Coordinates of C-alpha atoms and ligand atoms in Angstrom, one line a residue:
M1 CA 34.0 -40.6 65.4
S2 CA 35.5 -39.2 68.6
F3 CA 34.0 -38.8 72.0
S4 CA 34.4 -35.0 71.8
A5 CA 32.0 -35.0 68.8
L6 CA 29.2 -36.4 70.9
G7 CA 28.5 -33.3 72.8
L8 CA 29.4 -34.5 76.3
F9 CA 30.6 -31.8 78.7
P10 CA 34.3 -31.3 78.3
A11 CA 35.5 -32.4 81.8
L12 CA 34.0 -35.9 81.1
L13 CA 36.6 -36.4 78.3
N14 CA 39.4 -36.8 80.9
P15 CA 38.2 -39.9 82.6
I16 CA 37.1 -41.3 79.3
E17 CA 40.7 -40.9 78.1
A18 CA 42.0 -42.3 81.4
A19 CA 39.8 -45.4 81.0
G20 CA 41.5 -46.0 77.7
Y21 CA 38.5 -45.5 75.5
T22 CA 39.8 -44.0 72.3
Q23 CA 36.6 -43.9 70.4
P24 CA 32.9 -44.6 71.1
T25 CA 31.7 -48.1 70.4
P26 CA 28.8 -48.5 67.8
I27 CA 26.2 -48.6 70.6
Q28 CA 27.7 -45.6 72.3
Q29 CA 27.7 -43.6 69.0
Q30 CA 24.0 -44.0 68.8
V31 CA 22.8 -44.2 72.4
I32 CA 24.7 -41.2 73.8
P33 CA 23.2 -38.6 71.4
A34 CA 19.7 -40.1 71.9
V35 CA 19.9 -39.9 75.7
L36 CA 21.3 -36.4 75.5
A37 CA 18.3 -35.4 73.4
G38 CA 16.1 -36.7 76.2
R39 CA 14.7 -39.6 74.1
D40 CA 13.5 -42.9 75.6
V41 CA 15.8 -45.6 74.3
L42 CA 15.4 -49.3 73.6
G43 CA 19.0 -50.5 73.2
I44 CA 19.7 -54.0 72.0
A45 CA 23.3 -54.9 72.5
K46 CA 25.4 -57.5 74.2
T47 CA 27.4 -57.0 77.3
G48 CA 30.9 -56.4 76.0
S49 CA 29.6 -53.8 73.5
G50 CA 30.2 -50.9 75.8
K51 CA 26.5 -50.5 76.7
T52 CA 27.0 -49.5 80.3
A53 CA 29.1 -46.5 79.4
S54 CA 26.5 -45.7 76.6
Y55 CA 24.0 -44.8 79.3
V56 CA 26.4 -43.8 82.2
L57 CA 28.1 -41.0 80.2
P58 CA 25.0 -39.1 79.0
I59 CA 23.3 -39.6 82.4
L60 CA 26.3 -37.9 84.0
H61 CA 26.1 -35.1 81.4
Q62 CA 22.5 -34.5 82.4
L63 CA 23.3 -34.6 86.2
Q64 CA 26.0 -31.9 85.5
Q65 CA 23.3 -29.7 84.0
V66 CA 20.8 -30.2 86.8
G67 CA 23.2 -30.0 89.8
A68 CA 21.9 -30.4 93.3
F69 CA 19.4 -33.1 94.4
K70 CA 17.5 -33.5 97.7
Y71 CA 18.5 -35.9 100.5
R72 CA 16.7 -39.3 100.1
E73 CA 15.4 -38.3 96.7
P74 CA 17.7 -39.7 94.1
T75 CA 17.2 -38.7 90.5
V76 CA 18.7 -41.7 88.6
L77 CA 17.6 -45.3 89.1
V78 CA 19.3 -48.3 87.4
L79 CA 17.6 -51.6 87.9
V80 CA 19.6 -54.8 87.4
P81 CA 19.0 -58.5 87.9
T82 CA 22.1 -59.5 89.9
R83 CA 24.3 -58.2 92.6
E84 CA 27.4 -58.7 90.5
L85 CA 25.9 -56.5 87.8
A86 CA 25.0 -53.9 90.3
D87 CA 28.6 -53.7 91.5
Q88 CA 29.9 -53.6 88.0
V89 CA 27.6 -50.8 86.9
Q90 CA 28.4 -48.8 90.1
R91 CA 32.1 -49.1 89.2
V92 CA 31.5 -47.6 85.8
F93 CA 29.6 -44.7 87.4
N94 CA 32.4 -44.2 90.0
E95 CA 35.0 -44.1 87.2
F96 CA 33.3 -41.1 85.7
L97 CA 31.6 -39.3 88.6
P98 CA 34.7 -37.3 89.6
A99 CA 34.2 -35.3 86.4
L100 CA 31.1 -33.6 87.8
S101 CA 31.7 -30.2 89.3
E102 CA 29.5 -31.0 92.3
R103 CA 30.3 -34.2 94.3
Q104 CA 27.6 -36.8 93.7
T105 CA 27.6 -40.5 94.7
C106 CA 26.3 -43.7 93.2
L107 CA 25.2 -46.5 95.6
A108 CA 24.7 -50.2 94.7
I109 CA 21.8 -51.7 96.5
Y110 CA 21.1 -55.4 96.8
G111 CA 20.0 -58.1 99.2
G112 CA 22.2 -60.8 100.8
V113 CA 24.1 -58.2 102.8
S114 CA 23.2 -56.2 105.9
I115 CA 20.6 -53.5 105.3
N116 CA 21.8 -51.1 107.9
P117 CA 24.8 -49.6 106.0
Q118 CA 22.6 -49.2 103.0
M119 CA 20.0 -47.4 105.1
Q120 CA 22.7 -45.0 106.2
E121 CA 24.2 -44.4 102.8
I122 CA 21.2 -44.3 100.6
G123 CA 20.0 -40.8 101.5
K124 CA 23.3 -39.3 100.2
A125 CA 23.3 -41.0 96.8
N126 CA 21.8 -39.4 93.8
I127 CA 22.3 -42.5 91.6
L128 CA 21.0 -45.9 92.7
V129 CA 22.0 -49.1 91.0
A130 CA 19.6 -51.7 92.6
T131 CA 18.2 -55.1 92.5
P132 CA 14.4 -54.7 93.0
G133 CA 13.7 -56.6 96.2
R134 CA 16.1 -54.8 98.5
L135 CA 15.2 -51.4 97.1
L136 CA 11.5 -52.1 97.9
E137 CA 12.5 -53.0 101.4
L138 CA 14.4 -49.7 101.8
I139 CA 11.4 -47.8 100.4
E140 CA 9.1 -49.5 103.0
K141 CA 11.5 -48.4 105.7
N142 CA 11.3 -44.8 104.5
A143 CA 15.0 -44.7 103.7
V144 CA 14.4 -43.4 100.2
K145 CA 11.7 -42.1 97.9
L146 CA 11.5 -42.5 94.2
S147 CA 9.3 -39.5 93.4
S148 CA 12.2 -37.5 92.0
I149 CA 13.6 -40.1 89.6
R150 CA 14.1 -38.4 86.3
I151 CA 15.9 -41.2 84.5
L152 CA 15.2 -45.0 84.8
V153 CA 17.5 -47.6 83.3
L154 CA 16.5 -51.2 83.0
D155 CA 19.7 -53.2 82.3
E156 CA 19.2 -56.7 81.1
A157 CA 15.6 -55.7 80.6
D158 CA 14.3 -59.0 79.3
K159 CA 15.4 -60.6 82.5
M160 CA 13.9 -57.8 84.7
L161 CA 10.6 -58.2 83.0
N162 CA 10.6 -62.0 83.5
L163 CA 8.3 -63.7 85.9
G164 CA 10.8 -63.8 88.8
F165 CA 11.2 -60.0 88.9
K166 CA 8.1 -58.6 87.2
A167 CA 5.9 -58.1 90.2
E168 CA 8.7 -56.3 92.1
V169 CA 9.6 -54.2 89.1
D170 CA 5.9 -53.2 88.7
Q171 CA 5.8 -52.1 92.3
L172 CA 8.8 -49.9 91.7
L173 CA 7.5 -48.5 88.5
A174 CA 4.3 -47.5 90.3
R175 CA 6.4 -45.3 92.6
L176 CA 8.1 -43.4 89.9
P177 CA 6.9 -40.1 88.5
A178 CA 5.2 -40.4 85.1
Q179 CA 7.5 -37.7 83.7
R180 CA 10.8 -39.5 83.2
Q181 CA 13.2 -40.8 80.7
N182 CA 13.3 -44.5 80.2
L183 CA 16.3 -46.4 78.9
L184 CA 16.0 -50.2 78.4
F185 CA 18.9 -52.4 77.4
S186 CA 19.0 -56.1 76.6
A187 CA 21.1 -58.5 74.6
T188 CA 18.0 -60.3 73.5
L189 CA 14.6 -58.6 73.3
S190 CA 13.3 -59.3 69.8
A191 CA 10.2 -61.3 70.4
D192 CA 9.0 -59.7 73.6
L193 CA 7.9 -56.3 72.3
S194 CA 4.6 -56.5 74.2
L195 CA 6.5 -56.6 77.5
I196 CA 8.2 -53.3 76.6
Q197 CA 4.9 -51.7 75.9
Q198 CA 3.9 -52.4 79.5
L199 CA 6.7 -50.1 80.5
I200 CA 5.2 -47.3 78.4
L201 CA 8.3 -46.2 76.7
R202 CA 7.5 -42.9 75.1
N203 CA 8.2 -43.0 71.4
P204 CA 11.5 -44.8 72.0
Q205 CA 14.4 -44.7 69.7
V206 CA 15.2 -48.3 69.0
I207 CA 18.9 -48.8 68.7
E208 CA 20.1 -52.2 67.6
V209 CA 23.7 -52.8 67.0
A210 CA 24.0 -55.3 64.2
E211 CA 25.9 -58.4 65.3
D212 CA 29.3 -58.1 63.8
A213 CA 30.0 -61.2 61.7
G214 CA 33.5 -61.3 63.1
D215 CA 32.0 -61.2 66.6
I216 CA 30.3 -64.5 66.3
D217 CA 33.4 -66.0 64.7
L218 CA 35.3 -65.0 67.8
I219 CA 33.5 -67.8 69.7
H220 CA 34.5 -71.3 68.5
Q221 CA 31.6 -73.5 69.5
L222 CA 32.1 -77.2 70.0
A223 CA 30.0 -79.9 71.7
Y224 CA 30.8 -83.4 73.1
L225 CA 28.1 -86.0 73.3
V226 CA 29.1 -87.7 76.6
S227 CA 27.5 -90.0 79.2
E228 CA 26.7 -88.2 82.5
E229 CA 29.3 -90.1 84.5
K230 CA 32.1 -89.2 82.1
K231 CA 31.4 -85.5 82.2
G232 CA 33.8 -85.0 85.1
P233 CA 36.8 -86.7 83.6
L234 CA 36.1 -85.0 80.2
L235 CA 35.9 -81.6 81.9
R236 CA 39.3 -82.1 83.5
Y237 CA 40.8 -83.4 80.3
L238 CA 39.5 -80.3 78.4
I239 CA 40.8 -77.9 80.9
Q240 CA 44.3 -79.5 80.9
Q241 CA 44.5 -80.4 77.2
G242 CA 43.3 -77.0 76.1
N243 CA 45.9 -75.5 78.4
Y244 CA 43.4 -72.7 79.2
Q245 CA 44.6 -70.2 81.7
Q246 CA 41.1 -69.6 82.8
V247 CA 37.8 -71.4 82.3
L248 CA 34.2 -70.5 83.3
V249 CA 32.1 -73.6 83.9
F250 CA 28.3 -73.5 84.0
A251 CA 26.2 -76.1 85.8
S252 CA 22.5 -76.2 86.5
S253 CA 22.3 -76.2 90.3
T254 CA 24.1 -75.0 93.4
L255 CA 24.8 -78.5 94.5
K256 CA 26.3 -79.5 91.2
T257 CA 28.7 -76.5 91.1
D258 CA 30.1 -77.5 94.5
A259 CA 30.4 -81.2 93.5
I260 CA 32.3 -80.1 90.3
V261 CA 34.6 -77.9 92.3
N262 CA 35.4 -80.7 94.8
K263 CA 36.4 -83.0 92.0
L264 CA 38.5 -80.4 90.3
V265 CA 40.3 -79.5 93.5
K266 CA 40.9 -83.2 94.3
N267 CA 42.6 -83.3 90.9
R268 CA 44.7 -80.3 91.8
I269 CA 43.0 -77.8 89.5
H270 CA 42.5 -74.5 91.2
A271 CA 38.7 -74.0 91.2
A272 CA 35.9 -72.3 93.2
S273 CA 32.2 -71.7 92.8
I274 CA 29.9 -68.8 92.9
H275 CA 26.2 -69.4 93.5
S276 CA 23.2 -67.8 95.2
K277 CA 23.7 -69.7 98.5
L278 CA 27.1 -68.1 99.2
S279 CA 27.4 -64.8 101.1
Q280 CA 27.7 -61.7 99.1
Q281 CA 31.2 -61.1 100.4
T282 CA 32.3 -64.6 99.3
R283 CA 30.7 -64.1 95.9
R284 CA 32.5 -60.8 95.5
D285 CA 35.9 -62.2 96.6
V286 CA 35.7 -65.2 94.3
L287 CA 34.7 -63.1 91.3
Q288 CA 37.5 -60.7 92.1
Q289 CA 40.0 -63.5 92.3
F290 CA 38.8 -64.9 89.0
K291 CA 38.8 -61.5 87.3
S292 CA 42.4 -60.8 88.5
G293 CA 43.6 -64.2 87.1
Q294 CA 44.4 -65.7 90.5
L295 CA 41.7 -68.4 90.1
R296 CA 41.8 -70.8 87.2
V297 CA 38.4 -72.3 87.1
L298 CA 35.2 -70.6 88.2
V299 CA 32.1 -72.9 88.4
T300 CA 28.7 -71.2 88.5
T301 CA 25.0 -71.3 87.7
D302 CA 23.2 -68.9 85.4
L303 CA 23.7 -66.3 88.0
L304 CA 26.8 -65.2 86.0
A305 CA 25.4 -65.9 82.5
R306 CA 24.4 -62.3 82.1
G307 CA 26.0 -59.0 82.2
V308 CA 29.2 -59.7 84.1
D309 CA 32.2 -58.6 82.2
I310 CA 35.3 -60.7 82.5
E311 CA 38.2 -59.6 80.3
F312 CA 40.1 -62.1 78.1
L313 CA 38.2 -65.2 79.1
P314 CA 39.5 -67.9 76.8
C315 CA 37.0 -70.7 77.5
V316 CA 33.4 -71.3 78.7
I317 CA 32.3 -74.9 79.3
N318 CA 28.6 -75.9 79.7
Y319 CA 28.8 -78.9 82.1
E320 CA 25.1 -78.9 81.7
L321 CA 23.0 -77.1 79.2
P322 CA 20.8 -74.2 80.3
R323 CA 17.1 -74.7 80.0
S324 CA 16.6 -71.6 77.9
P325 CA 18.3 -71.2 74.5
K326 CA 18.6 -67.5 75.3
D327 CA 20.7 -68.4 78.4
Y328 CA 23.0 -70.5 76.2
V329 CA 23.7 -67.4 74.1
H330 CA 24.4 -65.4 77.2
R331 CA 26.7 -68.0 78.7
I332 CA 28.8 -68.4 75.6
G333 CA 28.9 -64.7 75.2
R334 CA 31.2 -64.5 78.3
T335 CA 34.0 -65.5 75.9
G336 CA 35.1 -64.2 72.5
R337 CA 34.8 -60.6 73.6
A338 CA 36.8 -57.5 73.3
D339 CA 38.5 -58.8 70.2
S340 CA 40.0 -61.9 71.8
P341 CA 38.8 -65.3 70.5
G342 CA 37.4 -67.9 72.8
D343 CA 36.1 -71.5 73.0
A344 CA 32.6 -72.4 74.1
I345 CA 32.3 -76.1 74.8
S346 CA 29.1 -78.0 75.7
L347 CA 29.0 -81.4 77.4
V348 CA 25.8 -82.9 76.2
S349 CA 24.4 -86.1 77.8
P350 CA 22.2 -88.4 75.7
E351 CA 19.2 -87.0 77.7
E352 CA 20.1 -83.5 76.7
A353 CA 20.7 -84.2 73.0
A354 CA 17.2 -83.2 71.8
H355 CA 17.4 -80.0 73.9
F356 CA 20.7 -79.2 72.3
Q357 CA 19.1 -79.6 68.8
L358 CA 16.5 -77.0 69.9
I359 CA 19.2 -74.6 71.2
Q360 CA 21.1 -74.8 67.9
K361 CA 17.8 -74.3 65.9
K362 CA 16.9 -71.2 68.0
M363 CA 20.5 -69.8 67.6
G364 CA 20.4 -70.5 63.9
K365 CA 23.8 -72.1 64.0
R366 CA 25.0 -75.7 64.0
V367 CA 27.6 -76.7 66.5
K368 CA 30.2 -79.3 65.6
T369 CA 29.6 -82.3 67.9
L370 CA 32.1 -85.0 68.8
S371 CA 31.9 -88.1 70.8
G372 CA 33.2 -87.5 74.3
D373 CA 33.1 -91.0 75.6
V374 CA 36.0 -92.2 73.4
I375 CA 38.3 -89.5 74.8
V376 CA 38.1 -90.3 78.5
Ligands
LIG1 P1 29.9 -53.4 78.8 O1 29.3 -53.8 77.5 O2 29.3 -52.2 79.3 O3 29.9 -54.5 79.8 O4 31.5 -53.0 78.5 C1 32.4 -54.0 78.2 C2 33.8 -53.5 78.3 O5 34.1 -52.5 77.3 C3 34.2 -52.9 79.6 O6 35.3 -53.5 80.1 C4 34.4 -51.4 79.3 O7 35.4 -50.9 80.1 C5 34.9 -51.5 77.8 N1 34.5 -50.3 77.0 C6 33.4 -49.6 77.1 N2 33.4 -48.6 76.2 C7 34.6 -48.6 75.6 C8 35.2 -47.8 74.5 N3 34.6 -46.8 74.0 N4 36.4 -48.2 74.2 C9 37.1 -49.2 74.7 N5 36.5 -50.0 75.7 C10 35.3 -49.7 76.1

């Protein structure tokens, strides 16, 4: 199937070609026609499947039909859980926005940066990509109204409906007009159908892209049972022996990420961390360095487990296991993407062994486990 067969307005085909997309991905083949037909959609697909463009492209098609919008009354709202994902989604909109015949803008809105520039810019944007808390602040300051929103997207919807965000998301939903199109996306949504009902999807088209068998095989999972004090030496050994150009390391806390980075740097391995205590500018710079290949090891918390697209990442290492089995799947999903294979290695302390069993059970896959203490 080609993009031209999907019914998108012709000018959109140029930036699609310029982006190097030769044909729609499976999720795009199904989601684009459903959104164009005005349906509510529940899309279940991993980051890396092309899900962002699957909603960005048909939304732009609809904006092309509608044309003008009122100052401070945007018509498209995309809610996301992290600042990084907000930036990433905004970039995808910006890639395709020039195709519209009338100039329109997309603004990413999130906390951790000064609110004033956002106050000034928000009135001019017709598309908002926002984390919930800062958007509520801007609404309270009368910088924006949500009463003209025609399309709502919840990206990483399971996360957005989790306890941490739910109250804020509910407050935002209460401000939206009842007549709107709702698009929900999540990598994992299966068991939580009751949560979706709370969002009152109208007769949604459920689109689930079957996990490609080859896709799972792209991730070579391996675990080392290792005492806590040997995790550091084992991490360095794995990075060097594996000869990985780049490695993403996950730890459980901000403090831990900094401690791991210090040890790596002392051992002359180029590493930096991203976590919630850093300024947004630092987070953005470090992520950019990592994405462009200038940084070898990025150590982070579950902040980066979801959504963020890093091309050709050869290795993910869990220095500590995540609490939730779902987050394990999200973390290892940062590698083995876009048809390039990757390694996902977990360092499991004796205290974590039972939890690792549970993760494997939930995932439905056994992971080969070696003894790490004999190596280092
Ligand atoms: P996403 O799942 O939205 O995070 O997208 C993952 C990656 O796939 C991004 O780097 C996109 O640029 C890329 N991508 C999206 N759609 C296509 C397509 N039809 N063909 C090739 N690459 C694509």
